[in-house]
XYZ file of C-alpha atoms in Angstrom:
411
model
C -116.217 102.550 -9.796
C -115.627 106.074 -8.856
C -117.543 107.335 -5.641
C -116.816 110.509 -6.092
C -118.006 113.097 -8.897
C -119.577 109.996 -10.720
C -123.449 108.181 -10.010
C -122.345 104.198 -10.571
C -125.417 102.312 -12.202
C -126.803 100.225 -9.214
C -127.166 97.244 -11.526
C -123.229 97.770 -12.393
C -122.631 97.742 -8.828
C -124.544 94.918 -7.700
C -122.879 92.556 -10.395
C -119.507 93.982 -9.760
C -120.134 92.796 -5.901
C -121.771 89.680 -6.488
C -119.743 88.967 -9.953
C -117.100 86.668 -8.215
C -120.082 84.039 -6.125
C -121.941 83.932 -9.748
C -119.036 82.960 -10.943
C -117.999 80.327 -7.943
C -121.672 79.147 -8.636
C -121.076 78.837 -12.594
C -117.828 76.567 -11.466
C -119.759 73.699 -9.637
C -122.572 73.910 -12.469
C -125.041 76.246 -10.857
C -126.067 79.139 -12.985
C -128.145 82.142 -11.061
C -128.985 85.201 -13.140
C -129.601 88.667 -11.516
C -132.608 89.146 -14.230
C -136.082 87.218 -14.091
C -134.874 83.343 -14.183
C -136.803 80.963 -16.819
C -134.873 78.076 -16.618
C -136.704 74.830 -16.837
C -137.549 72.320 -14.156
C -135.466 69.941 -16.177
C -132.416 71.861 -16.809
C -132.207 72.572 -13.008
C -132.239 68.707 -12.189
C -129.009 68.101 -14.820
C -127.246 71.071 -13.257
C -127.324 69.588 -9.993
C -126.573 65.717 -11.147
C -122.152 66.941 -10.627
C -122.771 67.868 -7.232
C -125.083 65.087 -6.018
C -122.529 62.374 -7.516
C -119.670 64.374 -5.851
C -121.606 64.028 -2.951
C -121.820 60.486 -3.448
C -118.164 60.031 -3.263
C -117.643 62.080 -0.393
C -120.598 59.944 1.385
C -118.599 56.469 0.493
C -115.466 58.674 1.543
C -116.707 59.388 4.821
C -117.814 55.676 5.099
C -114.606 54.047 4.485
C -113.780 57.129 7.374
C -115.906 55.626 9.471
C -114.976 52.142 9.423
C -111.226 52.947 9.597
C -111.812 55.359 12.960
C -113.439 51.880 14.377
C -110.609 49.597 13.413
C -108.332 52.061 14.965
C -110.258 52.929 18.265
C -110.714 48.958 18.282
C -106.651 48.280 18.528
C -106.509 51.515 20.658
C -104.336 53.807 17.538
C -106.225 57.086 19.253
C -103.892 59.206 16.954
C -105.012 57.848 13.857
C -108.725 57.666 15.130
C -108.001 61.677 15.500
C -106.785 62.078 12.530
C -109.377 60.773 10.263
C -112.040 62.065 12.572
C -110.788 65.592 11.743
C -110.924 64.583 7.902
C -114.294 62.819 8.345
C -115.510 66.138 9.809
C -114.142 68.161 7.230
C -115.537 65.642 4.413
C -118.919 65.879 6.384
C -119.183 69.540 5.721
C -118.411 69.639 2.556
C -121.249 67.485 1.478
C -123.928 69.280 3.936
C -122.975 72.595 1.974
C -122.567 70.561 -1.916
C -126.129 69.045 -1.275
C -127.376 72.496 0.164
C -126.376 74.343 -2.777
C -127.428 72.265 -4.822
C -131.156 71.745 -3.438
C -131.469 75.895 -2.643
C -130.203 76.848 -5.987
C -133.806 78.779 -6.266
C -134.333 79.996 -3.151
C -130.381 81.553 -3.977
C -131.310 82.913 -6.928
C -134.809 84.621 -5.592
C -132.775 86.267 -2.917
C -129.809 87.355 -5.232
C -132.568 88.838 -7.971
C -134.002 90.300 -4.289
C -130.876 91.948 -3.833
C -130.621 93.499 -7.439
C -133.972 94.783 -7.445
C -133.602 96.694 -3.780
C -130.243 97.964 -4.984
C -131.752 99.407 -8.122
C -135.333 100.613 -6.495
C -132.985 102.186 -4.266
C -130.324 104.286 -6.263
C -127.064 106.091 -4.450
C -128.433 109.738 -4.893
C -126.382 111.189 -2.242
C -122.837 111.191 -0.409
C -123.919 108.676 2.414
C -124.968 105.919 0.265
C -122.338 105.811 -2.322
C -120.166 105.561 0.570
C -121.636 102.746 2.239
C -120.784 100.847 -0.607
C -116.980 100.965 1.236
C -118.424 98.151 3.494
C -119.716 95.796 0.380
C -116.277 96.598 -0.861
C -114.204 95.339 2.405
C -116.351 92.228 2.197
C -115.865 91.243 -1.281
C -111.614 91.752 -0.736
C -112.152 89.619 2.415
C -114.002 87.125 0.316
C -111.719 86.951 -2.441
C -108.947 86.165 0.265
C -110.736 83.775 1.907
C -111.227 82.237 -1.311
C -107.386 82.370 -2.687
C -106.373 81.194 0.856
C -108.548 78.488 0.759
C -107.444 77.368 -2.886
C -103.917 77.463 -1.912
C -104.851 75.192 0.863
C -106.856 72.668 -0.906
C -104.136 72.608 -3.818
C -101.135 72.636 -1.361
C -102.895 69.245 0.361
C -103.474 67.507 -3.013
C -100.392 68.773 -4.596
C -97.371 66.371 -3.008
C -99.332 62.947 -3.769
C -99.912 63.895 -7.511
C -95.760 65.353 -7.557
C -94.894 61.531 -5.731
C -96.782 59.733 -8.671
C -95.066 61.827 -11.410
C -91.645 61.450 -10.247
C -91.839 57.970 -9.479
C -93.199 57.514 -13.098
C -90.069 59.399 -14.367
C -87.871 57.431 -12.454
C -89.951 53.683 -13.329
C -88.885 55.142 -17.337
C -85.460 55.005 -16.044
C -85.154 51.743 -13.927
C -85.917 48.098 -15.043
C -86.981 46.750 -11.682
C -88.646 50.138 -10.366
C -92.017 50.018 -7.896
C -94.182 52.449 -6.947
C -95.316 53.438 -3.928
C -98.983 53.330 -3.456
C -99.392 54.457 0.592
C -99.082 58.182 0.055
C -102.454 59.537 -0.979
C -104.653 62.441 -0.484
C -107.517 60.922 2.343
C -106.458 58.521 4.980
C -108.747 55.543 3.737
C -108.492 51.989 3.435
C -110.384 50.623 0.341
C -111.868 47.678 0.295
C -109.751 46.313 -3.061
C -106.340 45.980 -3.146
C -104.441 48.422 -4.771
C -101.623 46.690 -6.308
C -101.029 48.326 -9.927
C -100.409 51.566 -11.430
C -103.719 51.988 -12.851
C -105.945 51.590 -9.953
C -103.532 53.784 -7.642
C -103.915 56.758 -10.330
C -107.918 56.031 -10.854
C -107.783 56.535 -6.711
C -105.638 59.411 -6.530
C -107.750 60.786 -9.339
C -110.613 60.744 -7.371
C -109.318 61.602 -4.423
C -108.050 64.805 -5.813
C -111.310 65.559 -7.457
C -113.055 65.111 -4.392
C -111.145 67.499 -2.960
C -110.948 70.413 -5.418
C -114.791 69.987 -5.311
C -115.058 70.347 -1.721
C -112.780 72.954 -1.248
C -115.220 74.907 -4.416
C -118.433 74.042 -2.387
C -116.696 75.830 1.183
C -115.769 78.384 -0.434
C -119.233 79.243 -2.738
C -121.242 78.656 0.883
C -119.066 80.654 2.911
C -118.465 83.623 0.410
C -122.392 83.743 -0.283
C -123.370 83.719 3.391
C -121.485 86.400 3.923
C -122.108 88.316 0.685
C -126.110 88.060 1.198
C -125.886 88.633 5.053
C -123.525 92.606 4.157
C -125.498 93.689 1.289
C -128.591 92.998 3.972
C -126.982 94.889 6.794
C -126.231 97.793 3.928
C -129.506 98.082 2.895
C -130.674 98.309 6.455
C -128.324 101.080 7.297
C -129.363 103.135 4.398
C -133.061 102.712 5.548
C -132.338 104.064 9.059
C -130.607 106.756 7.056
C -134.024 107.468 4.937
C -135.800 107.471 8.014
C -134.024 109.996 10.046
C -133.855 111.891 6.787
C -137.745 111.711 6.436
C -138.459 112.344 9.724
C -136.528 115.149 10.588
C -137.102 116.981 7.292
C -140.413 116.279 5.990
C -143.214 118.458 7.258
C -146.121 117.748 5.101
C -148.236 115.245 6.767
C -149.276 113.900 3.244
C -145.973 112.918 2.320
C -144.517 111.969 5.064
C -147.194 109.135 5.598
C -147.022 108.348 1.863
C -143.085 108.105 2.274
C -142.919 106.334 5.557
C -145.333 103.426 4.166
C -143.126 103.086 1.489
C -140.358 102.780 4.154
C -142.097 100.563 6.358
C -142.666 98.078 3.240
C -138.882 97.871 2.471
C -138.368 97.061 6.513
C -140.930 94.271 5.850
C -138.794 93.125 2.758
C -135.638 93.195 3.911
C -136.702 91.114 7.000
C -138.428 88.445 4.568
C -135.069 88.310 3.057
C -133.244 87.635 5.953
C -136.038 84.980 6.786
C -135.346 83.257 3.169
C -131.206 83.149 3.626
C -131.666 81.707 7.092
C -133.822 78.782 5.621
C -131.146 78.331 3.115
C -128.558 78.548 5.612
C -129.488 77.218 8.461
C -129.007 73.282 7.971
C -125.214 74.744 7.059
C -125.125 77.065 10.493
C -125.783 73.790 12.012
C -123.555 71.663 10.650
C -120.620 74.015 10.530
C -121.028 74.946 14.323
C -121.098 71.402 15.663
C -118.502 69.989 13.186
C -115.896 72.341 12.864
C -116.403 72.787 16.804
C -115.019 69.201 17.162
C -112.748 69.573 14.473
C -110.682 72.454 16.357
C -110.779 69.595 19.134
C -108.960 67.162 17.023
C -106.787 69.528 15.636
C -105.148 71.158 18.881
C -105.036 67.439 20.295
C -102.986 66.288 16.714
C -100.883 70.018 16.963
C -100.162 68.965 21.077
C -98.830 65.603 19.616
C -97.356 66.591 16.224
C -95.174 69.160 18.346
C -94.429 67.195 21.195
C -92.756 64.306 19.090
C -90.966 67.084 17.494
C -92.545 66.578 13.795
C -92.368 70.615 13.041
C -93.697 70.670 9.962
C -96.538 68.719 10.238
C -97.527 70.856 13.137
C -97.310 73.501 11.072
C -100.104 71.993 8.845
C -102.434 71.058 11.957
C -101.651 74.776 13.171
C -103.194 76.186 9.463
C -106.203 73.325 9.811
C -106.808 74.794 13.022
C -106.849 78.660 12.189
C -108.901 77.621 9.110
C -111.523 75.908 11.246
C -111.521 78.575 13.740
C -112.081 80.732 11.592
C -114.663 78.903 10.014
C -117.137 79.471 12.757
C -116.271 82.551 13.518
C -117.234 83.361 9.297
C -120.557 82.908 10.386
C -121.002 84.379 13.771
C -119.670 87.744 12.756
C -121.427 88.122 9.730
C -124.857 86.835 11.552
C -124.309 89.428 14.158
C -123.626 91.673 12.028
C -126.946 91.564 10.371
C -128.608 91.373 14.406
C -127.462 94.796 15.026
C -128.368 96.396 12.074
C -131.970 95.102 12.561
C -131.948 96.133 15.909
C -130.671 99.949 15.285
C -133.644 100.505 13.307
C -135.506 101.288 16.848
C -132.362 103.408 18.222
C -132.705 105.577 14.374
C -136.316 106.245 14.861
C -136.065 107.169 18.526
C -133.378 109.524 17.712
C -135.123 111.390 15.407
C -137.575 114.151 15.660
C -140.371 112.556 16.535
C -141.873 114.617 19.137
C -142.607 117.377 16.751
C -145.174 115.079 14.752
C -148.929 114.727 14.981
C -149.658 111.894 17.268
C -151.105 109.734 14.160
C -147.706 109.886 13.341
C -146.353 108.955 16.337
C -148.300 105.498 16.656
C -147.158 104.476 13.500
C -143.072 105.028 15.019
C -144.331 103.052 17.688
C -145.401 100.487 16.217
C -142.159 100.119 14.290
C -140.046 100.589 17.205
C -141.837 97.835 18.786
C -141.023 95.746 15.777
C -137.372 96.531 15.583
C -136.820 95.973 19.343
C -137.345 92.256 18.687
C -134.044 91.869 16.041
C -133.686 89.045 13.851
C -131.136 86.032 14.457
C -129.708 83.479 12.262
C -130.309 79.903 14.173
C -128.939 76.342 13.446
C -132.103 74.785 12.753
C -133.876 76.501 14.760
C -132.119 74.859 17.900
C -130.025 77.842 19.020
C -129.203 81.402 17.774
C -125.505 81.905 16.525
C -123.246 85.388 17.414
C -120.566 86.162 19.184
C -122.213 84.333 22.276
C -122.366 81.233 20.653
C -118.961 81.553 19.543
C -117.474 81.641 22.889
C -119.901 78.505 23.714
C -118.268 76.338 20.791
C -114.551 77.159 21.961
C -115.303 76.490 25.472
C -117.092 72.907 24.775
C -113.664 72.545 22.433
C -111.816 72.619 24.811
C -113.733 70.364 27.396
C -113.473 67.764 24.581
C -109.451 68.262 24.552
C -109.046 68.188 27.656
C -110.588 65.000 27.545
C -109.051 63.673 24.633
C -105.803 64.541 26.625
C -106.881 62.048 29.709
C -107.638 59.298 27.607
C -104.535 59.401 25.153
């Protein structure tokens, strides 16, 4: 797309942006479609059958998770009990954001059609907003790291015990009294069958490593789309403080200046229904992410502290990544949530700045009256329970922490 000397075709834009989470969607079986959506009750139900049996294994997963972090607590292996807590987190997540996509799959696609339509209603007729469009461009490069990064994570965990089952199979073709090794797997589980023969340890491993590619598919989709919808939001709320200093300060004819600002007052009203639809989609995922990854970072500093202090580099090294992926994690959503805060808040500081004074006082009421709106900005909550920014972010590392430092007395 060339920004300057060439209009882009907003619809051309919007699928360029959004292009790679249709396609993350596509991957896990969920189809959206920037034009009017018929698909049929029925179709939707059989699209989301893959995720809800994924999730199925990840909830007998995180059972099995469960019962082995009791076992171990029980004969006082704190270490282990760490470690699988940090996977049972991690597992936990990943279903809370399979089962949300899955169930908000029209809610997604209203607010992605949303999107398109404000985008094209809206078209880049001047210097200022096909420049904007930098911003949706830094997000979608961050996103497409985040997602490689990710990838190379998930497929860098599940790699080594699919590599130990093929070489061992090359070397069983070449020794008579050859046996495999079944311990090294991708979770830290203990089944309740045995698992004494070839073709049970590769059915496992199988579905181990399907679980996880799957999970690793459903952070990434969430994540990416969170902070997709939550930019393009923010964009379109800087181009209408833009209109409306524009408006103000250059339109004289009372006519069509009220005409125009109603107009601009209705897509103020829109964009903050939007942002009330993503946090409903969102929010159950806000929650979970803040309390679980805030626990996780606790369990993985505590396995890091003892990783490195029994001199086992290299697995630090992987509890060091875990941790700067969890971080990281929460701090995804707080930046991109209070990122969308301020822009709903400058609204107020755009029309104060304007020329206001030099309007009839008709006029005038109606600024009021949207200042007074704007000065109470929107926030993205957990559930309702609290609002998340870079407040809250400071409030998860410092309960962290506390939790370390207690995991530190007890070990």
């Amino acid at each position: 797309m060339k920004i300057v000397g060439e209009k882009s075709s907003p619809n051309k834009d919007i699928e360029k942006y959004l292009g790679l989470n249709l396609k993350m969607l596509s991957c896990i079986g969920l189809d959206v479609s920037l034009e009017n959506d018929d698909v049929i009750q029925e179709r939707r139900i059989l699209e989301k059958m893959p995720i809800f049996m994924t999730n199925g294994l990840g909830i007998f997963a995180a059972i099995l998770q469960i019962s082995l972090i009791t076992d171990s607590m029980t004969h006082n292996r704190m270490f282990l009990a760490t470690q699988v807590s940090s996977h049972l987190f991690s597992n936990m997540l990943c279903i809370s954001k399979g089962y949300q996509l899955a169930t908000a799959i029209a809610k997604l696609g209203e607010i992605l059609r949303e999107i398109a339509l404000i985008w094209k209603q809206n078209p880049l007729n001047d210097e200022f907003h096909r420049n904007i469009l930098s911003d949706a461009a830094k997000t979608l490069l961050f996103c497409k790291v985040f997602v490689v990064v990710t990838l190379c994570a998930v497929f860098g965990f599940g790699l080594p015990p699919l590599q130990n089952l093929f070489f061992q199979y090359l070397h069983a073709r070449n020794s008579a009294n050859h046996t495999y090794d079944y311990s090294q797997r991708v979770f830290i589980i203990e089944y309740p069958f045995p698992i004494q023969d070839v073709l049970t340890y590769s059915s496992v491993l199988l579905e181990e490593e399907y679980l996880l590619l799957a999970s690793g598919l459903y952070w990434v989709c969430c994540d990416t789309l969170f902070a997709q919808l939550t930019t393009h939001i923010s964009l379109q709320l800087e181009i209408l403080q833009y209109d409306i200093e524009t408006l103000i300060n250059r339109e004289s004819a009372e006519d069509r200046l009220n005409e125009n600002f109603i107009i601009i007052v209705k897509r103020h009203r829109k964009l903050l229904s939007i942002c009330e639809l993503i946090e409903s989609v969102f929010s159950p995922v806000i929650l979970t992410t803040v309390v679980l990854s805030g626990m996780n970072i606790c369990m993985n500093v505590f396995e890091l502290s003892k990783t490195i202090s029994e001199g086992n580099y290299a697995e630090a090294a992987l509890h060091a990544f875990l941790f700067m992926n969890t971080f990281l994690q929460i701090v995804f959503y707080c930046t991109f949530a209070e990122k969308l805060t301020e822009q709903t808040s400058f609204v107020a500081n755009s029309i104060y700045n304007c020329k206001w004074t030099e309007k009839n006082c008709k006029f005038r009421v109606y600024l009021q009256m949207l200042i007074i709106r704007s000065q109470n900005p929107f926030y993205f909550t957990a559930y309702g329970f609290f609002p998340i920014g870079h407040k809250r972010l400071t409030t998860v590392i410092n309960t962290a922490f506390s939790y370390y430092m207690m995991l530190q007395t007890t070990s």
